[in-house]
CSV table of C-alpha atoms in Angstrom, one decimal:
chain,number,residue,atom,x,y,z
A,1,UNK,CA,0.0,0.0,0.0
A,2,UNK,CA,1.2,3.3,-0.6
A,3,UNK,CA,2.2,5.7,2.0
A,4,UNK,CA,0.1,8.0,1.8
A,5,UNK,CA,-2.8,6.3,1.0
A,6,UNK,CA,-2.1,4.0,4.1
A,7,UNK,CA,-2.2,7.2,6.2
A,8,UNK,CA,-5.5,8.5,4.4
A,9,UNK,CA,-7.1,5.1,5.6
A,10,UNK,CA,-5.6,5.3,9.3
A,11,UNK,CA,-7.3,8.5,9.2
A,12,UNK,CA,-10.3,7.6,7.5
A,13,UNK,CA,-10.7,4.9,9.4
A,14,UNK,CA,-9.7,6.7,13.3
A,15,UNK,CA,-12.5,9.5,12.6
A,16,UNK,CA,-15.1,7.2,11.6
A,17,UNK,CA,-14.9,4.5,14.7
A,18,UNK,CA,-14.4,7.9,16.6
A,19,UNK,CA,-18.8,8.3,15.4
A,20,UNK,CA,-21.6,6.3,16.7
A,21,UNK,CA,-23.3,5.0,13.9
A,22,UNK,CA,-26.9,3.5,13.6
A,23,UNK,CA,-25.5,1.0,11.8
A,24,UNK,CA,-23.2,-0.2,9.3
A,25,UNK,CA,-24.5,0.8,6.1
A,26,UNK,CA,-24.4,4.8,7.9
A,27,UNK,CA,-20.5,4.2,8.1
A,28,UNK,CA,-20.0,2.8,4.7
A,29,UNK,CA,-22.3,5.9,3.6
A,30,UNK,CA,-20.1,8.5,5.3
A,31,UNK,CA,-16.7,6.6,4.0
A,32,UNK,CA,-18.3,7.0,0.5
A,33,UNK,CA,-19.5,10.5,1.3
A,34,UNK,CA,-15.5,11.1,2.8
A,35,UNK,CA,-13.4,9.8,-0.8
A,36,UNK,CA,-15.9,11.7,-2.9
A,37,UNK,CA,-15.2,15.0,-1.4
A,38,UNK,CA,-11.3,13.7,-1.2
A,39,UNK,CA,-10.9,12.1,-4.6
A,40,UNK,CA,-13.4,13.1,-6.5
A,41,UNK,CA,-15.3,16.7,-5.5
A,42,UNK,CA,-16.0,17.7,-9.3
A,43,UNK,CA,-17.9,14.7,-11.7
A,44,UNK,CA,-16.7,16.6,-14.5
A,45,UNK,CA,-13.1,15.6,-14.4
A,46,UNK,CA,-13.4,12.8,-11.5
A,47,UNK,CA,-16.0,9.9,-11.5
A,48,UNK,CA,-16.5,8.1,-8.3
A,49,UNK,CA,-20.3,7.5,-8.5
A,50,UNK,CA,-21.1,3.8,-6.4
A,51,UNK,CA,-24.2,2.2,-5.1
A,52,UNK,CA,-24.5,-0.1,-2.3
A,53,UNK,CA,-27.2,-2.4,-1.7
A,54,UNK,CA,-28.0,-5.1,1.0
A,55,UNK,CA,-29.0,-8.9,-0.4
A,56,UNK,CA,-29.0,-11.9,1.7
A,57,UNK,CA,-26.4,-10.2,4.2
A,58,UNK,CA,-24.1,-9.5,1.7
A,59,UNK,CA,-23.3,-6.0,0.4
A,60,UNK,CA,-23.3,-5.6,-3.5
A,61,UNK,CA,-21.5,-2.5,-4.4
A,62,UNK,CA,-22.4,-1.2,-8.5
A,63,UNK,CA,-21.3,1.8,-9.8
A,64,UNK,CA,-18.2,3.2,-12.1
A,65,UNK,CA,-15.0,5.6,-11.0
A,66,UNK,CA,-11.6,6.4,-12.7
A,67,UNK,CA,-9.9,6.5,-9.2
A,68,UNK,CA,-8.4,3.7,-8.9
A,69,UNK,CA,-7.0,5.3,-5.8
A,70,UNK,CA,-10.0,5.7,-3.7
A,71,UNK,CA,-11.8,2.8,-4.8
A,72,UNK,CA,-8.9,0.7,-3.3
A,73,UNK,CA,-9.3,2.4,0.4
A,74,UNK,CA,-12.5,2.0,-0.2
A,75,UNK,CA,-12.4,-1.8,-0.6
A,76,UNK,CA,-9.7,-1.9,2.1
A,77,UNK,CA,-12.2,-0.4,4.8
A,78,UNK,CA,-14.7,-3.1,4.1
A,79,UNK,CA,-12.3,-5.7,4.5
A,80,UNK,CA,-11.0,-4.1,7.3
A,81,UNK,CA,-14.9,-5.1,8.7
A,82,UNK,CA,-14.7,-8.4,7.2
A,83,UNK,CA,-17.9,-6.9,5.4
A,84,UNK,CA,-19.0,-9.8,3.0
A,85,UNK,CA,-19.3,-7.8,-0.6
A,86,UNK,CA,-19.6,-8.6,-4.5
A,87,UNK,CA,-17.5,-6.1,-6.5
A,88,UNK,CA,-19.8,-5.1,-9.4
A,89,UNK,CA,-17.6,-1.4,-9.5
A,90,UNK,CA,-16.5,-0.5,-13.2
A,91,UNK,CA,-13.0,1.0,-12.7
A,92,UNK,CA,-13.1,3.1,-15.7
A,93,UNK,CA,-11.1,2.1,-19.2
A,94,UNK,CA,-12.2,-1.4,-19.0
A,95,UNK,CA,-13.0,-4.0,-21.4
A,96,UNK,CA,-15.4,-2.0,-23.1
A,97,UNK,CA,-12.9,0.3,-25.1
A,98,UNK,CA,-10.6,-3.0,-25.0
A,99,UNK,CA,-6.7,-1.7,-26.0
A,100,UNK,CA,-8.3,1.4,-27.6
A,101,UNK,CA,-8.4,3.6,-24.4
A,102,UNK,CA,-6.9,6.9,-26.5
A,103,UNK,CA,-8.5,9.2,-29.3
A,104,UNK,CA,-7.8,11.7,-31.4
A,105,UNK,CA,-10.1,14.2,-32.7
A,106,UNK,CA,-10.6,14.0,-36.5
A,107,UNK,CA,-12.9,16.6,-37.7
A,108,UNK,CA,-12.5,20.3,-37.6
A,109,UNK,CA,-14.9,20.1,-34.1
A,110,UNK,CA,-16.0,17.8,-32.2
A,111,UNK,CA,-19.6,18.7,-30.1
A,112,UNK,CA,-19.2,16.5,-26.9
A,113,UNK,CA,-22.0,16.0,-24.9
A,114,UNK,CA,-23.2,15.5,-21.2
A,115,UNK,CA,-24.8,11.9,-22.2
A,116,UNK,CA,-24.3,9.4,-25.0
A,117,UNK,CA,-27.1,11.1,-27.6
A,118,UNK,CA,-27.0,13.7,-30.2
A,119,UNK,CA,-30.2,15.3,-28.5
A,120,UNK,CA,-27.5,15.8,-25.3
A,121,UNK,CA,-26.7,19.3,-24.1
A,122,UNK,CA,-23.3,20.4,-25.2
A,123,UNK,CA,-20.6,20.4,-22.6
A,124,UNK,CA,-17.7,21.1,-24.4
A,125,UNK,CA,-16.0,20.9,-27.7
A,126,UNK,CA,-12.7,19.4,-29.6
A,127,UNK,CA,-10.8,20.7,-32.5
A,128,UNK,CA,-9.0,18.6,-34.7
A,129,UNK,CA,-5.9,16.7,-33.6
A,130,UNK,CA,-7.0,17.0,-30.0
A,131,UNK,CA,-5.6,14.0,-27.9
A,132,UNK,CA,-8.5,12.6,-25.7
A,133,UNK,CA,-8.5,9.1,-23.1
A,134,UNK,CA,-11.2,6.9,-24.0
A,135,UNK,CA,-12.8,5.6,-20.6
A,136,UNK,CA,-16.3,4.5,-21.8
A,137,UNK,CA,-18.6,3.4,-24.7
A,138,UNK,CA,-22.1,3.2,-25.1
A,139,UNK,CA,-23.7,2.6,-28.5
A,140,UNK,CA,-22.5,5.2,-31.2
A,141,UNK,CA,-20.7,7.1,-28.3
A,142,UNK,CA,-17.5,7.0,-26.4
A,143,UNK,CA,-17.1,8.7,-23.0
A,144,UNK,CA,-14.0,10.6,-23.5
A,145,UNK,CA,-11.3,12.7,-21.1
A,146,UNK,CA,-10.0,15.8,-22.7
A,147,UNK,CA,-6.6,17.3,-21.9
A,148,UNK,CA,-8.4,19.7,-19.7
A,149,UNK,CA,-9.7,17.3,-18.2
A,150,UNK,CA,-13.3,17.3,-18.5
A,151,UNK,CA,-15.0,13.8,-19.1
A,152,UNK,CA,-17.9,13.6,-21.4
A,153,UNK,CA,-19.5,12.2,-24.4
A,154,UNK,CA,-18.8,11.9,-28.4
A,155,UNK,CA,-20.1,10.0,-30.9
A,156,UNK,CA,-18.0,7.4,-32.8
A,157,UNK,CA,-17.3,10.0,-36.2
A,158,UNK,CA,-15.9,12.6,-34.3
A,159,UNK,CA,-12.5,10.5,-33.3
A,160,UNK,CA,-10.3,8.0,-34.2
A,161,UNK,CA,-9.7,5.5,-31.9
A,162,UNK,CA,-5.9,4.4,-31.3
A,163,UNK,CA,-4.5,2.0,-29.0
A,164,UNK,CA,-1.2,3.4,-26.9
A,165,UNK,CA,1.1,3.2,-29.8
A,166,UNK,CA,-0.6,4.3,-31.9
A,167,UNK,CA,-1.4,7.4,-30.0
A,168,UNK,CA,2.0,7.7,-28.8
A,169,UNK,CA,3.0,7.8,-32.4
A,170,UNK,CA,0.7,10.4,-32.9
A,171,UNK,CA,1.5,13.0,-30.0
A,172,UNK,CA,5.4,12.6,-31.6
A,173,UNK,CA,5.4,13.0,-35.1
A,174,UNK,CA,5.5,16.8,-36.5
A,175,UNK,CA,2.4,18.8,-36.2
A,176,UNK,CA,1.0,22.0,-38.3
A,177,UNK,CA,-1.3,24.3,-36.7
A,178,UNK,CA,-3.7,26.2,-38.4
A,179,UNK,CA,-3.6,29.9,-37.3
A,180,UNK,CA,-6.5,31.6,-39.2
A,181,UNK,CA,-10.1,31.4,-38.1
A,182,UNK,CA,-11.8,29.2,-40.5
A,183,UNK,CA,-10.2,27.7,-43.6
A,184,UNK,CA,-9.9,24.1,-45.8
A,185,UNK,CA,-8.0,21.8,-46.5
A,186,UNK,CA,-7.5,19.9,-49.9
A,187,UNK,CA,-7.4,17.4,-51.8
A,188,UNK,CA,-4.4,19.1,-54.0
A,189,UNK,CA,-2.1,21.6,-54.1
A,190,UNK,CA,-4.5,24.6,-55.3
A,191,UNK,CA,-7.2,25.9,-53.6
A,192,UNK,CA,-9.3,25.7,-56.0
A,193,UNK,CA,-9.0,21.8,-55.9
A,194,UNK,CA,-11.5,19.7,-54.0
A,195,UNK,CA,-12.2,20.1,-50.6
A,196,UNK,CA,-11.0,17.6,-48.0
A,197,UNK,CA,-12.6,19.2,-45.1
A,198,UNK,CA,-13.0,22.7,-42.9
A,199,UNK,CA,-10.4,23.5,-40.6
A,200,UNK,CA,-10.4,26.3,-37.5
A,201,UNK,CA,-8.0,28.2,-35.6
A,202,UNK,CA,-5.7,25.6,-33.7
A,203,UNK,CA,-6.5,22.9,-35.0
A,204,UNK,CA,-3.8,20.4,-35.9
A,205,UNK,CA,-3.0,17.8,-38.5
A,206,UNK,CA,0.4,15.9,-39.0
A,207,UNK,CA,3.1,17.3,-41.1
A,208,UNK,CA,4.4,15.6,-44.1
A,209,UNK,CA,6.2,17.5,-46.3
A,210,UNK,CA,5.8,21.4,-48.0
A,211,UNK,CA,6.5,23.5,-50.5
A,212,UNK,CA,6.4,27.3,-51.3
A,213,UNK,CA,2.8,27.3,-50.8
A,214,UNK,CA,1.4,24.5,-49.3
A,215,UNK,CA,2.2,21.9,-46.4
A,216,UNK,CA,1.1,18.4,-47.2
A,217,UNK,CA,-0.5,17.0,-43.8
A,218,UNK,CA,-2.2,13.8,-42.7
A,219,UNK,CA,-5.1,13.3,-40.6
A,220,UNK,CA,-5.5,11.2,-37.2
A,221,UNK,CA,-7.2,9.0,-39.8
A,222,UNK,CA,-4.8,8.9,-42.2
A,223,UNK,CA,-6.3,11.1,-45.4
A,224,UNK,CA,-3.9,12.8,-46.8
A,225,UNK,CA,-5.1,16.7,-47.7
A,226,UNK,CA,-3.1,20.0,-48.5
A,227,UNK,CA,-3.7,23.4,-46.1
A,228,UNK,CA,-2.2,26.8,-47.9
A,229,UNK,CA,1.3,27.8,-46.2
A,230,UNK,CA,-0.3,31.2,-45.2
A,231,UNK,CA,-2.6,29.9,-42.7
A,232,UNK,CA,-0.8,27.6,-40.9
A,233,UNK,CA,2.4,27.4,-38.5
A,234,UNK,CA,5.1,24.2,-37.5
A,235,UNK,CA,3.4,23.8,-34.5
A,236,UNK,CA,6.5,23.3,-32.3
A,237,UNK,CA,7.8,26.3,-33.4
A,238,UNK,CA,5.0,28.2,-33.1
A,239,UNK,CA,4.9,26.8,-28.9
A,240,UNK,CA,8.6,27.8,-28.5
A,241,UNK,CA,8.1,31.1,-30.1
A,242,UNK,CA,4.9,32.4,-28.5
A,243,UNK,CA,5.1,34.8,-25.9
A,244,UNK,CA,1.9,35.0,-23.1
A,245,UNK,CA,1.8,38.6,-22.3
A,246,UNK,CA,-0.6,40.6,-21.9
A,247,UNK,CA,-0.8,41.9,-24.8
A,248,UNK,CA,-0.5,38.7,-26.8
A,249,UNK,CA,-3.7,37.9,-24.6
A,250,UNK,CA,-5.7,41.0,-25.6
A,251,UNK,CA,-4.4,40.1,-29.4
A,252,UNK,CA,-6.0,36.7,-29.7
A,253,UNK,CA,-8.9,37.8,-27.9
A,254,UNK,CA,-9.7,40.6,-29.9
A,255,UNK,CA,-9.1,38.1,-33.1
A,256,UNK,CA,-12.4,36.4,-31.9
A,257,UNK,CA,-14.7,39.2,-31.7
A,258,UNK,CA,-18.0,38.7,-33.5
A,259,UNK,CA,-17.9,34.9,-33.1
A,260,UNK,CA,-21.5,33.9,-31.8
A,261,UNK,CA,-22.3,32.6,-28.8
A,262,UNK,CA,-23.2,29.1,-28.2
A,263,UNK,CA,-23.7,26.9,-24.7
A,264,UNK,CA,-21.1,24.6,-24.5
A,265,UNK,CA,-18.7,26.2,-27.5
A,266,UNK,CA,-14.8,26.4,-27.4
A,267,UNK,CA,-14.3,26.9,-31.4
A,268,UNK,CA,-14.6,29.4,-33.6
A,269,UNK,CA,-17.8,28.0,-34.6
A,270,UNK,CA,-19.6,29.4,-31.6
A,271,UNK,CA,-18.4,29.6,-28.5
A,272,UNK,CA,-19.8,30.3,-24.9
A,273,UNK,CA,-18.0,32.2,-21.9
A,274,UNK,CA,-15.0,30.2,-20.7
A,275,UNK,CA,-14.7,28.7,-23.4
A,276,UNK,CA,-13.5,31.9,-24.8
A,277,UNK,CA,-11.4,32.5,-22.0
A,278,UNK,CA,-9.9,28.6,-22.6
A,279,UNK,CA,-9.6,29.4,-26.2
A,280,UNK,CA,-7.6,33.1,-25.8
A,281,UNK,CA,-5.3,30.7,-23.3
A,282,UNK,CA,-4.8,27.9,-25.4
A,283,UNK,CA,-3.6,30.4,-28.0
A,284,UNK,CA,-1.5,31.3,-25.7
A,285,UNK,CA,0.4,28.2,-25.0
A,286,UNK,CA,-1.7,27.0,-21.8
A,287,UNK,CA,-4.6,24.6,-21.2
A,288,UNK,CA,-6.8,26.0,-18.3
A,289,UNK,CA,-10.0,24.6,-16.7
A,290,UNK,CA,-13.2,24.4,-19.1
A,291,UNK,CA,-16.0,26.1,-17.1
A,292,UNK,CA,-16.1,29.5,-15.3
A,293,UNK,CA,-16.9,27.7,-12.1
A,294,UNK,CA,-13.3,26.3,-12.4
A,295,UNK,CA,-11.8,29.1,-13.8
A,296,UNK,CA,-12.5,30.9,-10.5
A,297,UNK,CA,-10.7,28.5,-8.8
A,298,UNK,CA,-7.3,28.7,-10.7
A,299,UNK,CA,-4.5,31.7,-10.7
A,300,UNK,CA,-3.7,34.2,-8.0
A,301,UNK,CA,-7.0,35.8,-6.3
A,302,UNK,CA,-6.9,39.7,-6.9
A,303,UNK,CA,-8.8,42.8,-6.7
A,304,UNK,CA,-10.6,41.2,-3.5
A,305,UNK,CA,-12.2,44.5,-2.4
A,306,UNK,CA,-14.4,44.2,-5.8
A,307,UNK,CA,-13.5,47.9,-6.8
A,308,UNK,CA,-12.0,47.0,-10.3
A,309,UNK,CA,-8.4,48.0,-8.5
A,310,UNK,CA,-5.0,46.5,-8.9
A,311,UNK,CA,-6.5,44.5,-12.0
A,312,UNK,CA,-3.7,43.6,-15.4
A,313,UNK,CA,-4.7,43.0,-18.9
A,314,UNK,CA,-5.2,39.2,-19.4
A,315,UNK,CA,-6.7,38.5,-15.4
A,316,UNK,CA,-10.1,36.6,-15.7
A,317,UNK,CA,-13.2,38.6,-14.6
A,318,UNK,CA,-16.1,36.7,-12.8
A,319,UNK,CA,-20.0,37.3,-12.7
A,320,UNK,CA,-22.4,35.5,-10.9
A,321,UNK,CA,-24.7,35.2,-7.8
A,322,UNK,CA,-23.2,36.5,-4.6
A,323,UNK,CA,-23.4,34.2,-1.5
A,324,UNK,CA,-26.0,34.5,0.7
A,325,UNK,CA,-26.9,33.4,4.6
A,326,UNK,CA,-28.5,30.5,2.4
A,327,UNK,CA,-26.4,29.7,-0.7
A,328,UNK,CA,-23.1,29.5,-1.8
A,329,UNK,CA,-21.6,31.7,-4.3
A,330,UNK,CA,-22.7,30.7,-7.9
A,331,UNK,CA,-20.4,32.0,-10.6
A,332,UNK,CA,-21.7,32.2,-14.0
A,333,UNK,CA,-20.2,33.8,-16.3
A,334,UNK,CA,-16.3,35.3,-17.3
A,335,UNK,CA,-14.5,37.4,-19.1
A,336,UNK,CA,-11.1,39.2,-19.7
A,337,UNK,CA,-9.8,42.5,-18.7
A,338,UNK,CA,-8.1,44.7,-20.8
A,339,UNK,CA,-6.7,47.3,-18.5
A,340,UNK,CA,-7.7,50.2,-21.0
A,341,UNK,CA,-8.8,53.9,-19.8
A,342,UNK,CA,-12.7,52.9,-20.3
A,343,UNK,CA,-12.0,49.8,-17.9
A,344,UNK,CA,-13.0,47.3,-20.9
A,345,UNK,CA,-13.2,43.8,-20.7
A,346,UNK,CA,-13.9,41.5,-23.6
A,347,UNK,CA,-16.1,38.1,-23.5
A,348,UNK,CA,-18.6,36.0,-25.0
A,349,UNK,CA,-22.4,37.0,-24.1
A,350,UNK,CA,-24.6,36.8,-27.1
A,351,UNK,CA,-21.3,37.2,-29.4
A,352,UNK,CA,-17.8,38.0,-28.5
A,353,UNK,CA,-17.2,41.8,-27.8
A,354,UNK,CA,-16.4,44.6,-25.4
A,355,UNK,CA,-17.9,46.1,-22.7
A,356,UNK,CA,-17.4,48.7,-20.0
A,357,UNK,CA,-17.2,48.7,-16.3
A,358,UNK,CA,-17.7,52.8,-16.5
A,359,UNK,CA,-21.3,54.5,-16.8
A,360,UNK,CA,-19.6,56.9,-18.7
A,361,UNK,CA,-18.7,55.0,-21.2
A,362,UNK,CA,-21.5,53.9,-24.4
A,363,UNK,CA,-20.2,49.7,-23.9
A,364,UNK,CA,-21.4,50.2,-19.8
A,365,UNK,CA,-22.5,47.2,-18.4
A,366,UNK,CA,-24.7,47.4,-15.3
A,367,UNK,CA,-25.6,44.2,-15.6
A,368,UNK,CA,-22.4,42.4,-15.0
A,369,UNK,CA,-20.6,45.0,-12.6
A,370,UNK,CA,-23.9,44.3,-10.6
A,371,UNK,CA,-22.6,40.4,-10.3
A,372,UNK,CA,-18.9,40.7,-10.3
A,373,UNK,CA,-17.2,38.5,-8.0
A,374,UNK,CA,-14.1,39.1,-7.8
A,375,UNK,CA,-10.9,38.4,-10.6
A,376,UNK,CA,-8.1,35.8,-11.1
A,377,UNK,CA,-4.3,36.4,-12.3
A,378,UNK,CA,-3.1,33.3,-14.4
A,379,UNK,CA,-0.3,35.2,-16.0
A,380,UNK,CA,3.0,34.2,-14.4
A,381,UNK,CA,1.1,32.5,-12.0
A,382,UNK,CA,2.3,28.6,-11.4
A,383,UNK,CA,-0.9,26.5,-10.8
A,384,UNK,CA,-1.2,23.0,-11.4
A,385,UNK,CA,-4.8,23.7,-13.0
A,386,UNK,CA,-3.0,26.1,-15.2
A,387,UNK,CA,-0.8,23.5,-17.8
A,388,UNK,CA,2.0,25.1,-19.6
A,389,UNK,CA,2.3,23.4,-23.0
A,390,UNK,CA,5.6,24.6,-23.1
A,391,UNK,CA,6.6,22.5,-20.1
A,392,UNK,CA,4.7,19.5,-21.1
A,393,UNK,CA,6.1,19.2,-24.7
A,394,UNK,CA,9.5,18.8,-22.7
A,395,UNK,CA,7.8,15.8,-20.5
């Protein structure tokens, strides 16, 4: 047993013989209860969802998690009873993706979805090249982890499936990234030629070869297309050259404005709140958390007195419901300052665009000053929510 978690269950174990219980199935609740809120806190990038049930004096336990971790203590505490159980507990991959556990996202976006169905609200989205974990699979769709983190659902012609080398071979060969908002790829070297298929801004296809005008790429599922030179950057190059300052942040926001707003959109094809914020990031050079209620939680807290003081260009702006005596804080809603004269931030509310934090000014926005919360720092701020792709191309 590992160290640490042979201390967590000396612990676990100390404070809950430390309780008088009704009876057993009360303990086992609050152990569940305890692992959740250690292990797992947030369903969108953790599962650890289990059901226990009493037959014939035996305890069946049913469910699905991807930590391996605290299912373990959790196993060892009812042994540590000699509790009678039968393990039913999907410890997510399993044999249902098989040796195919990785993906790779082959169209120019992928929608992924809260549940396995088209008719699914939209929790997030993938652009082309994107590596993803396959954990799941239920009919056409495949539950997928995205390098954010966020686990969720996308149906079968959205990805190609790989098996570890295969994927490995994929995050290693050459990459291109597209740098323009929308664009194609095709099937020769002319643009004029047949198309092979849309392409938006950061997406990513394997390099092959160029010329004057064109780089010859392959996709995750091996077509072969052609994307104009002009539109597209050696994507290492582009990492090791890119510079996140704050005015680099304000550049590639500003690049977005007018795209529409849609729930669950990180692409130039629509795209809500955060992922706006995500997207300016990612451009950037860093992968941060996919909704605003993560956001918050990232970065160096500033401008705590609310007064719109001691803000930088590039710090994340955050709107919501202020606690009460009777609820938590309920954030909403995000944005990016821009540290300008008019106190302008820029985000994604009906379409990307500016507003104001001054009445004076003809962008004001009551609304949102109303509901600010508060602001986070992610520039130059070392957060393990906050990945530097710089850093992990050298892992």
């Amino acid at each position: 047993m590992k160290p640490l978690k042979h201390l967590f269950l000396i612990v676990l174990l100390i404070s809950l013989s430390c309780k008088k219980e009704n009876n057993s199935t009360d303990e086992l609740t609050n152990i569940y209860a305890t692992l959740k809120t250690t292990y797992a806190p947030d369903k969108r990038v953790e599962l650890f969802d289990i059901n226990f049930e009493q037959v014939d004096n035996q305890l069946i336990l049913e469910g699905e998690t991807t930590s391996k971790e605290a299912f373990s203590i959790l196993l060892d505490s009812l042994k540590n009873r000699n509790v009678k159980f039968t393990n039913n507990v999907r410890i997510l991959p399993d044999d249902v993706v098989g040796l195919q556990q990785y993906a790779v996202a082959r169209n120019s976006v992928i929608n992924i979805r809260s549940n396995p169905k088209h008719s699914a609200e939209l929790g997030t989205q993938g652009l082309l090249g994107m590596s993803v974990k396959v954990l799941d699979k239920k009919g056409d769709f495949y539950r997928i982890q995205t390098p954010d983190k966020y686990i969720s659902w996308v149906d079968r012609g959205g990805i190609q499936l790989m098996n570890k080398n295969e994927f490995d071979t994929w995050n290693d060969t050459k990459k291109i990234m597209f740098t323009k908002n929308f664009g194609y790829t095709y099937i020769d070297k002319s643009k004029d030629s047949q198309i092979v298929s849309d392409i938006t801004l950061g997406g990513l296809l394997q390099y092959i070869s160029e010329d004057n005008d064109f780089y010859e790429v392959k996709y995750p599922d091996n077509r072969i297309a052609f994307l104009k030179k002009n539109e597209a950057v050696m994507y290492n190059s582009w990492l090791e050259s890119v510079v996140a300052s704050k005015e680099n942040i304000e550049t590639a926001a500003k690049t977005m404005t007018g795209f529409p707003y849609l729930w669950g959109g990180t692409s130039s094809k629509g795209i809500d709140c955060s992922g706006f914020t995500k997207m300016v990031y990612l451009m950037n050079g860093f992968i941060i958390p996919r909704d605003a209620s993560q956001q918050i939680n990232a970065g160096k807290t500033v401008d705590k007195d609310l007064k719109f003081e001691g803000l930088e260009k590039g710090d994340l702006m955050f709107f919501g419901k202020k606690a009460t005596a009777d609820a938590k804080q309920r954030v909403t809603h995000v944005g990016i300052w821009l540290g300008n004269d008019k106190m302008e931030f820029i985000h994604s509310a009906g379409n990307v665009h500016l507003s104001s934090m001054n009445a004076d000014e003809a962008n004001y926005d009551e609304f949102n000053k109303n509901r600010y919360l508060g602001s986070q720092r992610y520039l130059g701020i070392e957060d393990k929510m906050i990945v530097d792709l710089k850093e992990k191309i050298k892992l």
